XYZ file of C-alpha atoms in Angstrom:
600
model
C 73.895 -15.578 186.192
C 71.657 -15.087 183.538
C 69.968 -12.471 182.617
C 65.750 -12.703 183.263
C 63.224 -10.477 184.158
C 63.079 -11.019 187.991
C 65.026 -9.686 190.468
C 66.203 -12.052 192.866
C 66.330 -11.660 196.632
C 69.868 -11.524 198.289
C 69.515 -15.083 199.487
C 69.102 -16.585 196.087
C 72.323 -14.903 195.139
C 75.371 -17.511 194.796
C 78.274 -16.422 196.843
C 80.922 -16.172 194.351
C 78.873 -13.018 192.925
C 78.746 -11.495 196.177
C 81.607 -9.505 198.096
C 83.715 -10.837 200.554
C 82.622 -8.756 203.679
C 84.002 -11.742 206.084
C 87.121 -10.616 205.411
C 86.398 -7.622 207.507
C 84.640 -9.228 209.959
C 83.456 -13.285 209.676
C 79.826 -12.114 211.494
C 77.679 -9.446 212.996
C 78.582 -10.595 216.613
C 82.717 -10.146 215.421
C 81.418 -6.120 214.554
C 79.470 -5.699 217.440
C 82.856 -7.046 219.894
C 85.384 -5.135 217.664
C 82.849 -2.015 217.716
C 82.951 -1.889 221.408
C 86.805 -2.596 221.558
C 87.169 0.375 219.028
C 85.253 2.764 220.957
C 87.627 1.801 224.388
C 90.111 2.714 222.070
C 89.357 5.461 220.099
C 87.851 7.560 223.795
C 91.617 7.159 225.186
C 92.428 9.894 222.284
C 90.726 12.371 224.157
C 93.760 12.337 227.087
C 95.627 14.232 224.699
C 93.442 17.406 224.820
C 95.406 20.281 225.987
C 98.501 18.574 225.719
C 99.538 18.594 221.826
C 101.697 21.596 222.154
C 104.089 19.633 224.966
C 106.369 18.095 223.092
C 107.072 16.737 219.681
C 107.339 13.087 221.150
C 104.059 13.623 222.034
C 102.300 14.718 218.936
C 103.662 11.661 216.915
C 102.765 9.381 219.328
C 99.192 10.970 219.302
C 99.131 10.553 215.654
C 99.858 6.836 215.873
C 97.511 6.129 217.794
C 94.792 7.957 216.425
C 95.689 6.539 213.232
C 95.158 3.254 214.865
C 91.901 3.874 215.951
C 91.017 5.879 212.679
C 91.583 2.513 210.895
C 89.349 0.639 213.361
C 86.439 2.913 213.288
C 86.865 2.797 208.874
C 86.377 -0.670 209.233
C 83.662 -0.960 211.055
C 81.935 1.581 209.256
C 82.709 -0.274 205.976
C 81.439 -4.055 206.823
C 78.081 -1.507 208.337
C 77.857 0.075 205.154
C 78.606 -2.711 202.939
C 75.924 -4.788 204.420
C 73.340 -2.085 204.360
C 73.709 -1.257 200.552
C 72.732 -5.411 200.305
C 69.397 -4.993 201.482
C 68.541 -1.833 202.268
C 65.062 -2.802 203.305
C 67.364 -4.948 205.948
C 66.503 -2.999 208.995
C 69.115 -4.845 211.159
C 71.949 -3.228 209.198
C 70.375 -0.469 208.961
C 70.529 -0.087 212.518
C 74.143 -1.155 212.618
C 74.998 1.882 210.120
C 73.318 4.393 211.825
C 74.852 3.146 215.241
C 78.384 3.729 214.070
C 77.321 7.548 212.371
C 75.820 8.268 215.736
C 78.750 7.182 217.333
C 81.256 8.709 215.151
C 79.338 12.205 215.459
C 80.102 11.847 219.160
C 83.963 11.074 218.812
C 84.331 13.851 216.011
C 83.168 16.178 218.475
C 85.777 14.918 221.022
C 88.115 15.008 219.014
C 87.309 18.584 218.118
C 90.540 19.912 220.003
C 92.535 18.620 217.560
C 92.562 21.459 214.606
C 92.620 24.269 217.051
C 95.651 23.171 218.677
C 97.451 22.395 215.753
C 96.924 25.806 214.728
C 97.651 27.502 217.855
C 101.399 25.954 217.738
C 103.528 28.967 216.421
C 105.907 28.059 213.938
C 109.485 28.529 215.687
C 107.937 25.213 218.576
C 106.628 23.406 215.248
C 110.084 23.446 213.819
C 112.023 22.541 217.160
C 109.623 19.497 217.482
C 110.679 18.074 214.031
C 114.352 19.048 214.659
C 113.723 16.934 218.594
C 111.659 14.010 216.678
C 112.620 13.373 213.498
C 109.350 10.457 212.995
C 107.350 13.639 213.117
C 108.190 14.992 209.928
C 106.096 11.921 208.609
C 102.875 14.576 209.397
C 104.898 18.001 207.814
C 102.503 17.977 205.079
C 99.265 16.526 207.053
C 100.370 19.765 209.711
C 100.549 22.009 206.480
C 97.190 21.016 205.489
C 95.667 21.881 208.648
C 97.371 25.093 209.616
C 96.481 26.474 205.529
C 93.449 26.723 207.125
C 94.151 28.574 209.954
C 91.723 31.295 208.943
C 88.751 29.044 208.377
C 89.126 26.840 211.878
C 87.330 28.575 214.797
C 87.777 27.840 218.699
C 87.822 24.706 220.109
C 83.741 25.589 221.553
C 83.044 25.926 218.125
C 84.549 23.146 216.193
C 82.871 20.788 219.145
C 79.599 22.567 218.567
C 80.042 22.048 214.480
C 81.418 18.355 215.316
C 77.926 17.948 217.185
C 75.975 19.074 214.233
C 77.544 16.208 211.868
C 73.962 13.633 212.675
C 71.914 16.617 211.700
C 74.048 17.631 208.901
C 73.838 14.055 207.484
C 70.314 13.653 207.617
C 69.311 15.128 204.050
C 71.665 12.724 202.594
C 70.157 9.523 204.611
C 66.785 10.774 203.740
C 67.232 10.494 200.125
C 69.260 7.576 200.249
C 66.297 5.761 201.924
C 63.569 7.049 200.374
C 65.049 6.490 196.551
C 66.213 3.531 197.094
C 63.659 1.479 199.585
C 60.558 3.763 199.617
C 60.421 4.162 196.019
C 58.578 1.706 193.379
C 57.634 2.697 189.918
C 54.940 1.191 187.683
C 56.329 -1.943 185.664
C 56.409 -1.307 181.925
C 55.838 -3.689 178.530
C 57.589 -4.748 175.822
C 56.787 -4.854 172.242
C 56.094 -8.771 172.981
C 53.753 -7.887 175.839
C 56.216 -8.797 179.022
C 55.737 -7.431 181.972
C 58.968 -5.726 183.104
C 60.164 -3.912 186.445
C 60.988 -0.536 186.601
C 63.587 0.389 189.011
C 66.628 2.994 189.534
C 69.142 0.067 188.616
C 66.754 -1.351 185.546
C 65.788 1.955 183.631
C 69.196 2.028 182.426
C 69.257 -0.504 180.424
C 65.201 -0.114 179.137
C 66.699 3.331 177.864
C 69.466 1.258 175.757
C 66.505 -0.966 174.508
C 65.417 -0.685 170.244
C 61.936 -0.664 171.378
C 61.225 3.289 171.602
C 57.242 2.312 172.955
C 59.471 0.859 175.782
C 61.469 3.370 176.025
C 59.157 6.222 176.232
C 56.925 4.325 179.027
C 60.105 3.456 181.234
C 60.923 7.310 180.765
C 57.373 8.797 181.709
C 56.574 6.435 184.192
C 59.907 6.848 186.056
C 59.961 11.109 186.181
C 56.103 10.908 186.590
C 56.706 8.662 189.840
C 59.200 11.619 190.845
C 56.951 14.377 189.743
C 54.523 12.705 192.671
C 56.690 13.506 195.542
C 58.244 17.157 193.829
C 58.295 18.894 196.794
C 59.600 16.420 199.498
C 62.633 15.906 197.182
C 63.264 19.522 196.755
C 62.310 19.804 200.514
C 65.198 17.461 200.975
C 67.742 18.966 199.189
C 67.000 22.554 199.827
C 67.510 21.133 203.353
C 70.973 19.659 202.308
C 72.357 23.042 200.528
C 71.252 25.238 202.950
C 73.277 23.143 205.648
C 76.674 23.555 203.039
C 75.427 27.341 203.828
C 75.566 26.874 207.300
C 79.226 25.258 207.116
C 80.710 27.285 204.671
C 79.380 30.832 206.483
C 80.329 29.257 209.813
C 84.106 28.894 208.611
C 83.456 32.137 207.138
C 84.067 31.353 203.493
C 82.642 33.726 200.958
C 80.511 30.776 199.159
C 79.769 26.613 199.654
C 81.830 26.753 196.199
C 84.962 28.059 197.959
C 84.360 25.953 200.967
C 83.917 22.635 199.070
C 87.376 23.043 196.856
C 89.368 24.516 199.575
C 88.802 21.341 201.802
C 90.752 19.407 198.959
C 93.484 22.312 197.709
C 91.477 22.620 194.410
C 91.803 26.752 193.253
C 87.375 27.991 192.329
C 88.893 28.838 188.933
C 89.118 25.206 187.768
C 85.256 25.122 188.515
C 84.659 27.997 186.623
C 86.836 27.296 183.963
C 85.423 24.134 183.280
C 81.347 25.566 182.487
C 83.420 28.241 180.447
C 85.119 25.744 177.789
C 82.205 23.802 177.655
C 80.011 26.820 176.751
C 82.662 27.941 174.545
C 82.548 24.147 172.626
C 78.799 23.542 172.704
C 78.965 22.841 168.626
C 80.286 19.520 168.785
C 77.166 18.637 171.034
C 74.691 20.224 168.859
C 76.049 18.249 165.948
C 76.164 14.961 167.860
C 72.140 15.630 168.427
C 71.398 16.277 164.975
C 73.059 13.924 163.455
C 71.281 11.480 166.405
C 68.334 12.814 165.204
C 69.137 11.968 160.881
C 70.609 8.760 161.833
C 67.565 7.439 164.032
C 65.110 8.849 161.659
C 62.997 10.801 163.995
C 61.014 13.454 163.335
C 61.431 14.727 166.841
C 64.398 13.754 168.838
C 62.950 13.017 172.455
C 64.900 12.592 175.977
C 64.112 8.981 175.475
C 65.721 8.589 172.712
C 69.435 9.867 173.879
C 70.810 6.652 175.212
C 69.885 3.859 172.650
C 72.457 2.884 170.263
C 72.126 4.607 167.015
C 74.276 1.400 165.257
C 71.409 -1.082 164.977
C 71.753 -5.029 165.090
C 75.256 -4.668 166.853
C 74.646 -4.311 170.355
C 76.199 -7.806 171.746
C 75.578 -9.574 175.095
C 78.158 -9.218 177.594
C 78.199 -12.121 180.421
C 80.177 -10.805 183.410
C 82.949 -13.854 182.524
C 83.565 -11.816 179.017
C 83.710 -8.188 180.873
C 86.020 -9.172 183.220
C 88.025 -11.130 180.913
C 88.644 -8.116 178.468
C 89.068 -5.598 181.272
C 92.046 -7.719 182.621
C 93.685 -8.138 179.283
C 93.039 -4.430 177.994
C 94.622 -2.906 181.508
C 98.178 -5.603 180.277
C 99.242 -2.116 178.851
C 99.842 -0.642 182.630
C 101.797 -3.330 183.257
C 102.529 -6.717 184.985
C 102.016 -5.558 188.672
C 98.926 -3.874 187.466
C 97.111 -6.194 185.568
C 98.374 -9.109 188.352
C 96.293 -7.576 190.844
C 93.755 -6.575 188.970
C 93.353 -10.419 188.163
C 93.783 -11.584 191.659
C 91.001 -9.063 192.757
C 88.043 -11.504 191.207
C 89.307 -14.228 192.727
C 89.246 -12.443 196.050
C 85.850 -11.406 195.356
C 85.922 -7.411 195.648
C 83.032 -6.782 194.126
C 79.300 -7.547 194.520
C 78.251 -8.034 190.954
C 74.394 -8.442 190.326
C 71.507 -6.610 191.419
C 69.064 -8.200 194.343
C 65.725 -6.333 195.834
C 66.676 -3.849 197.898
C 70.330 -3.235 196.638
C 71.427 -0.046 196.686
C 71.340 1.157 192.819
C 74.124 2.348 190.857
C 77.987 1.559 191.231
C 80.794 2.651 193.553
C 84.333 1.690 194.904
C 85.098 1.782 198.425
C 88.668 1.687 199.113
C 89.024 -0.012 202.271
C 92.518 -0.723 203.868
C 91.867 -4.818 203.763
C 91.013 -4.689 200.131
C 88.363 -2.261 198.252
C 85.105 -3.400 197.621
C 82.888 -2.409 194.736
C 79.168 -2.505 194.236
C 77.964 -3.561 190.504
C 74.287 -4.106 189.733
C 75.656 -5.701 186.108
C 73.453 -6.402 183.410
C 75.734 -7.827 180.610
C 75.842 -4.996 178.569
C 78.845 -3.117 176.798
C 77.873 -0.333 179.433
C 78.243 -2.782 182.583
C 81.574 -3.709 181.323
C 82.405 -0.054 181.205
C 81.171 0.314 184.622
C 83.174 -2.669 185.657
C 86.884 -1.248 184.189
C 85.846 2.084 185.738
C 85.227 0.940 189.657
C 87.989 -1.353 189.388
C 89.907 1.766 188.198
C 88.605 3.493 191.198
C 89.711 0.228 193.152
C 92.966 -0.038 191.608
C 93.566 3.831 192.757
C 93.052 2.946 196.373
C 94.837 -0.323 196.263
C 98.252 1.070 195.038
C 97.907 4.226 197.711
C 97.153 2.253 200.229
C 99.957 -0.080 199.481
C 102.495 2.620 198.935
C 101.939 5.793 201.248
C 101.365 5.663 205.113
C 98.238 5.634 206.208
C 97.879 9.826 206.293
C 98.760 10.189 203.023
C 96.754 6.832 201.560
C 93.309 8.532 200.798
C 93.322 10.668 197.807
C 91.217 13.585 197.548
C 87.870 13.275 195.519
C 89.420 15.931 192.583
C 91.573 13.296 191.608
C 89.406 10.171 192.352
C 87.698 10.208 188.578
C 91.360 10.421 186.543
C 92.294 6.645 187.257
C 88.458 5.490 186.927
C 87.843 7.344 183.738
C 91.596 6.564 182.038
C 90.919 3.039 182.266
C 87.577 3.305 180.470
C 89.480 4.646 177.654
C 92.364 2.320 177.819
C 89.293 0.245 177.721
C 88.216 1.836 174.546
C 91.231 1.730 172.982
C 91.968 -2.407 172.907
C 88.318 -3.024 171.391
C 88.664 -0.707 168.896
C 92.322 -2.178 167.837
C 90.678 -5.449 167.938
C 87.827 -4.273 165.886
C 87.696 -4.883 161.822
C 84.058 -5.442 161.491
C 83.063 -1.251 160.455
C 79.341 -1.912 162.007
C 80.784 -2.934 165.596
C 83.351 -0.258 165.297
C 81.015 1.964 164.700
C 78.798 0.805 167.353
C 81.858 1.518 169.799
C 82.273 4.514 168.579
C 78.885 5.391 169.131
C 79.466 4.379 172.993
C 82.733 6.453 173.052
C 81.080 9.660 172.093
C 78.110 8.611 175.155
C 80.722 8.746 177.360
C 82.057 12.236 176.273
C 78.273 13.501 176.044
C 77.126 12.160 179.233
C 80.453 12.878 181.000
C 81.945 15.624 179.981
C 78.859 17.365 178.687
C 75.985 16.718 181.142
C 78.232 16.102 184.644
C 78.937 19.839 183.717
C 75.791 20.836 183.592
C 75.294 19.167 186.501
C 78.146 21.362 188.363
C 76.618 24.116 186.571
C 73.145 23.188 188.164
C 74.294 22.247 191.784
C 76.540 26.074 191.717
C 73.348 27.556 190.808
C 71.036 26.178 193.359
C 73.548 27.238 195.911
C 74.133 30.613 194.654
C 70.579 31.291 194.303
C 69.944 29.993 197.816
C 72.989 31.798 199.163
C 71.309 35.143 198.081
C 67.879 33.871 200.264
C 65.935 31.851 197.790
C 64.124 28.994 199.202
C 64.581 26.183 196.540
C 61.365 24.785 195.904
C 60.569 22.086 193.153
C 59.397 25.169 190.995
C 62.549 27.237 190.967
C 64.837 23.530 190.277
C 63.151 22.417 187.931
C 62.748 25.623 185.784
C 66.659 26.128 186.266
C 67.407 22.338 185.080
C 64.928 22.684 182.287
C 66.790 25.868 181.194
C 69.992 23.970 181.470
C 68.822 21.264 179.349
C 67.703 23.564 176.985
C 71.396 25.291 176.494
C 73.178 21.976 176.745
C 70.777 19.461 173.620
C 70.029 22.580 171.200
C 67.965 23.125 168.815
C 67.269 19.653 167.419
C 66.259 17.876 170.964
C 63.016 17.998 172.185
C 63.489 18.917 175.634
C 60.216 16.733 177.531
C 58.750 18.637 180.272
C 59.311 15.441 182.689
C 63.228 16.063 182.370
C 62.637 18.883 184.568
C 62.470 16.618 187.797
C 65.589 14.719 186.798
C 67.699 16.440 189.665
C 65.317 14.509 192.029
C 67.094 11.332 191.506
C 70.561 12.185 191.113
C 71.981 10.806 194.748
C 75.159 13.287 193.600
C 73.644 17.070 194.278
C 73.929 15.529 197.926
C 77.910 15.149 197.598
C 78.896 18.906 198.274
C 80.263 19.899 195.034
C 81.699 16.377 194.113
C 80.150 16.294 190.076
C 82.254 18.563 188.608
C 85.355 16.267 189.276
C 83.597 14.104 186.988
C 84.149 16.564 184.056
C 87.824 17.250 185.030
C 88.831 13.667 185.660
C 87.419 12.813 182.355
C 89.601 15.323 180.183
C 92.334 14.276 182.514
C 92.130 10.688 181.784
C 91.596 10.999 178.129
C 95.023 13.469 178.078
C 96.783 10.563 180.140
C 95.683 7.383 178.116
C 96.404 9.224 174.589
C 99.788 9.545 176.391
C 99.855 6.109 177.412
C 99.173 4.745 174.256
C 101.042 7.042 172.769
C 104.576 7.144 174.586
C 104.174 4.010 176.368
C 106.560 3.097 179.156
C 107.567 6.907 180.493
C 103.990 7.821 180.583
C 103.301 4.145 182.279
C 105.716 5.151 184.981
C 104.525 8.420 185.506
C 100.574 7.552 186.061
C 101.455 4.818 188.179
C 103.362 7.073 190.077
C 100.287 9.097 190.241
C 98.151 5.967 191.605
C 100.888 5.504 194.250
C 100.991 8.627 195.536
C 97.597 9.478 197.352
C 97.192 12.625 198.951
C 100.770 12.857 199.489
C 101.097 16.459 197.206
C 98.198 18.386 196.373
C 95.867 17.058 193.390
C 96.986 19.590 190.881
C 100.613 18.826 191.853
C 100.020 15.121 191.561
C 98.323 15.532 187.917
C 101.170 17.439 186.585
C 103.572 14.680 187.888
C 101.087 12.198 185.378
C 101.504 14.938 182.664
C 98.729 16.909 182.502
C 98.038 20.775 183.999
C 94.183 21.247 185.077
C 94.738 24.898 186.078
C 94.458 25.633 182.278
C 91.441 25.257 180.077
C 93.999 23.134 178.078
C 92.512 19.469 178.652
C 89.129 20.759 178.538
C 89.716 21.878 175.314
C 91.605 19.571 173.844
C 89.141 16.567 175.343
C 86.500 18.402 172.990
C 88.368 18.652 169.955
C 88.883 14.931 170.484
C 84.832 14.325 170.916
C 84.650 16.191 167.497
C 86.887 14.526 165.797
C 85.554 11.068 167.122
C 82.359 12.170 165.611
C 84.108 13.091 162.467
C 85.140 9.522 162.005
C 81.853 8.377 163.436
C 80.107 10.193 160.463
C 81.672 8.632 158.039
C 81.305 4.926 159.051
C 77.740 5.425 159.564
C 77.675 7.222 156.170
């Protein structure tokens, strides 16, 4: 598909660039039967109540068939999902997806028994049930899980009246979702030939790569000033969203939504402080990325606008889809055969949905489905939509190998862990075009994009984490969070993060009003983390070869089946020291060491 200045609708889309969804279901009528075959299903579940602590026979057999029916219900929710983020003016799957939350609101609360029970067992029955049923030791670790929490799980009146309050729970999240990405138009913006061009969530991306800075600077304004419009129903939304994490978090009486949101995936607070601390501790090698941004452009002022465009000039190339996916297959050959197999088969099987339609949900994501994952793409054949390509289909990958290898309980892995493979393969990535590289310009162009990634991920996803544990804190101690109070605390981050030489614009201040991520519960700070990760691991890939092959695929294998920091040091690298951090920044500054001296 070539690139143009319309947007097509989903209709006009050919089919090979669209994901397969029939292969969860071959049509809304197959949903609707299996969704009310499911339901039959998943209701018989709630015979067990009161009857988990009878025998150990009993409890595996309950998990079997709940697992069953967990599978069903996934699926269903998937094809709903899937098929709303198409359209999501399409009010028809709209309805579908907010049928099955509904739903699954109601079944989480009858289900509610389930984690007060399990905790109620004392520990002398527990044993005797694995020594009578040996299948059951399958669940020792899923059991472990649970009853860690033993402290934080209240009576089974409670945990139905919590279940209950999922819907409402959800509703800051949908709100957004809906608003941002079918309420919301912005004002189209020209070029320095005089073209009219849209303005949208997925498009400003790629007007911020653009040479033109006149375009550039009008895509910018008009965007935050379309956000500035409706301040205070965005901040209205997500003060609505934190102070529900309050609710939770207090309810299970945890001493902050900090604690609460890392102890649901075994993740110690320290790692989330640690991480703002070695940043703070290594804001140089930022500074002297901006500056030097600022010489090498030569700008007077160095604006928000002007952070994302290449500072390599007359090297940026076009990148069809064919070309991206081409190079991605070939540059993953260093994981292996199996690896790079399935990585191949997965276009042919048509995973992913690759170019952006009106209404499409904006943005990129993997969603690792037991049939096969699916990822969303809104590509627009640029170096940076082939980056986004390698890292869902790293994200894909990650799912595909747990799900192939662990049991169903143990396929999911926890969202600490989900950036490592996603982030390791965009340096892996990295790593065969810059071996395949002589020409010093494009080198230095790539280089240019390497140290983007390190700024944008490392850098700014912690100040996001540093942003979202600030909102929460401040409305943990009674602050309402209006759109004063965020955006003088982002523009204040902003400030501490881009130094001296940056210009920090006054419209960067709203930013946090269209970053669909504050609404994940803690989940940007894994972003940060996963990235020093992954750089530790593919230096050691490249580096050792074949052990530390063995080793992260091992980690991709393994799910949830240890705890994330367990599962990291079986790749080869510890995150509960400052260590990766660290080193991950020493790396960014000598990147932009070398970097220096090609554009010198």
């Amino acid at each position: 598909m070539s690139q143009n200045h319309k947007i097509p609708k989903r209709s006009e889309l050919k089919p090979e660039d669209t994901w397969s969804t029939e292969d969860l279901y071959p049509s809304d009528e197959a949903w609707k039967e299996a969704f009310a075959a499911a339901k039959e299903e998943a209701e018989k579940l709630t015979g067990y109540r009161g009857r988990l602590a009878e025998s150990g026979r009993l409890l595996y057999h309950y998990f079997q068939e709940k697992e069953s029916a967990e599978e069903a219900v996934e699926r269903l929710y998937t094809y709903a999902s899937l098929k709303s983020d198409e359209d999501t003016k399409n009010s028809v799957y709209q309805g579908m997806k907010g049928q099955i939350l509904s739903w699954l609101v109601q079944w989480q609360q009858e289900m509610a028994f389930e984690t007060p029970e399990l905790i109620a067992l004392p520990e002398e029955r527990l044993e005797e049930f694995f020594q009578a049923e040996p299948a059951l030791s399958l669940y020792r670790r899923y059991l472990t899980v649970i009853r860690r929490r033993k402290s934080h799980i209240l009576s089974q009146p409670e945990e139905e009246l919590l279940a209950a309050a999922g819907e409402m729970a959800d509703a800051p999240d949908r709100i957004y979702g809906n608003f941002v990405n079918a309420d919301l138009t912005f004002p189209s913006v020209r070029d320095v030939a005089g073209n009219l061009l849209p303005l949208t969530n997925g498009s400003y991306g790629t007007l911020m790569l653009s040479q033109d800075r006149a375009l550039r600077e009008e895509a910018f304004r008009n965007l935050y000033s379309t956000y500035e419009k409706f301040k205070n129903t965005t901040a209205a939304t997500l003060n609505a969203h934190v102070r529900q994490n309050i609710f939770f978090a207090r309810a299970r009486k945890y001493n902050s939504c900090l604690e609460a949101a890392l102890d649901r995936t075994e993740v110690p607070v320290s790692v989330y402080h640690q991480l703002i601390q070695a940043v703070h501790e290594n804001m140089e090698p930022m500074y002297r990325y901006m500056a030097f941004r600022k010489k090498q452009m030569q700008l007077d002022e160095l604006h928000m606008y002007d952070l994302y465009v290449p500072m390599v000039g007359d090297a940026e190339e076009k990148i069809p889809f064919d070309r991206a996916r081409d190079e991605v297959v070939e540059a993953m050959g260093v994981l292996g055969e199996e690896y790079q197999s399935v990585l191949k088969s997965s276009f042919e099987q048509r995973w992913m949905d690759i170019y952006e339609n009106e209404g499409k949900r904006s943005g990129a994501y993997s969603c690792g489905a037991k049939v096969h994952p699916f990822v969303l793409l809104n590509h627009k054949d640029t170096l940076n939509s082939e980056f986004t390509l390698v890292h869902e289909m790293g994200h894909a990958m990650h799912s595909y190998l747990s799900n192939k290898n662990q049991p169903a309980v143990y396929a999911d892995y926890v969202i600490f862990v989900a950036e490592v493979a996603s982030t390791c393969n965009e340096a892996l990535l990295m790593n065969y075009l810059l071996q395949r590289t002589e020409d010093k310009k494009q080198r230095a162009y790539l280089l240019n994009y390497f140290l983007e990634q390190f700024r944008t991920t490392l850098y700014r996803q912690t100040m996001f984490a540093e942003f979202e544990e600030k909102i929460h804190r401040l409305a943990e101690e009674g602050e309402t969070l209006t759109a004063d109070v965020l955006k003088k605390l982002y523009y204040e981050l902003n400030l501490l993060y881009y130094g001296k030489d940056m210009v920090v614009d006054e419209e960067i201040a709203i930013e946090w009003a269209r970053v669909p991520h504050f609404y994940y519960n803690f989940y940007v700070y894994q972003y940060s983390t996963g990235f020093a990760a992954a750089i530790a691991l593919s230096r050691k890939i490249i580096a050792e070869g074949q052990p530390a092959v063995e080793n992260y695929l091992r980690f991709l294998k393994s799910g949830c089946s240890e705890d994330p920091i367990s599962l990291l040091k079986m790749a080869g690298v510890d995150m509960t020291t400052a260590e990766p951090v660290e080193k991950a920044l020493q790396y960014f500054s000598e990147l932009l060491a070398e970097f220096e001296e090609l554009m010198a």
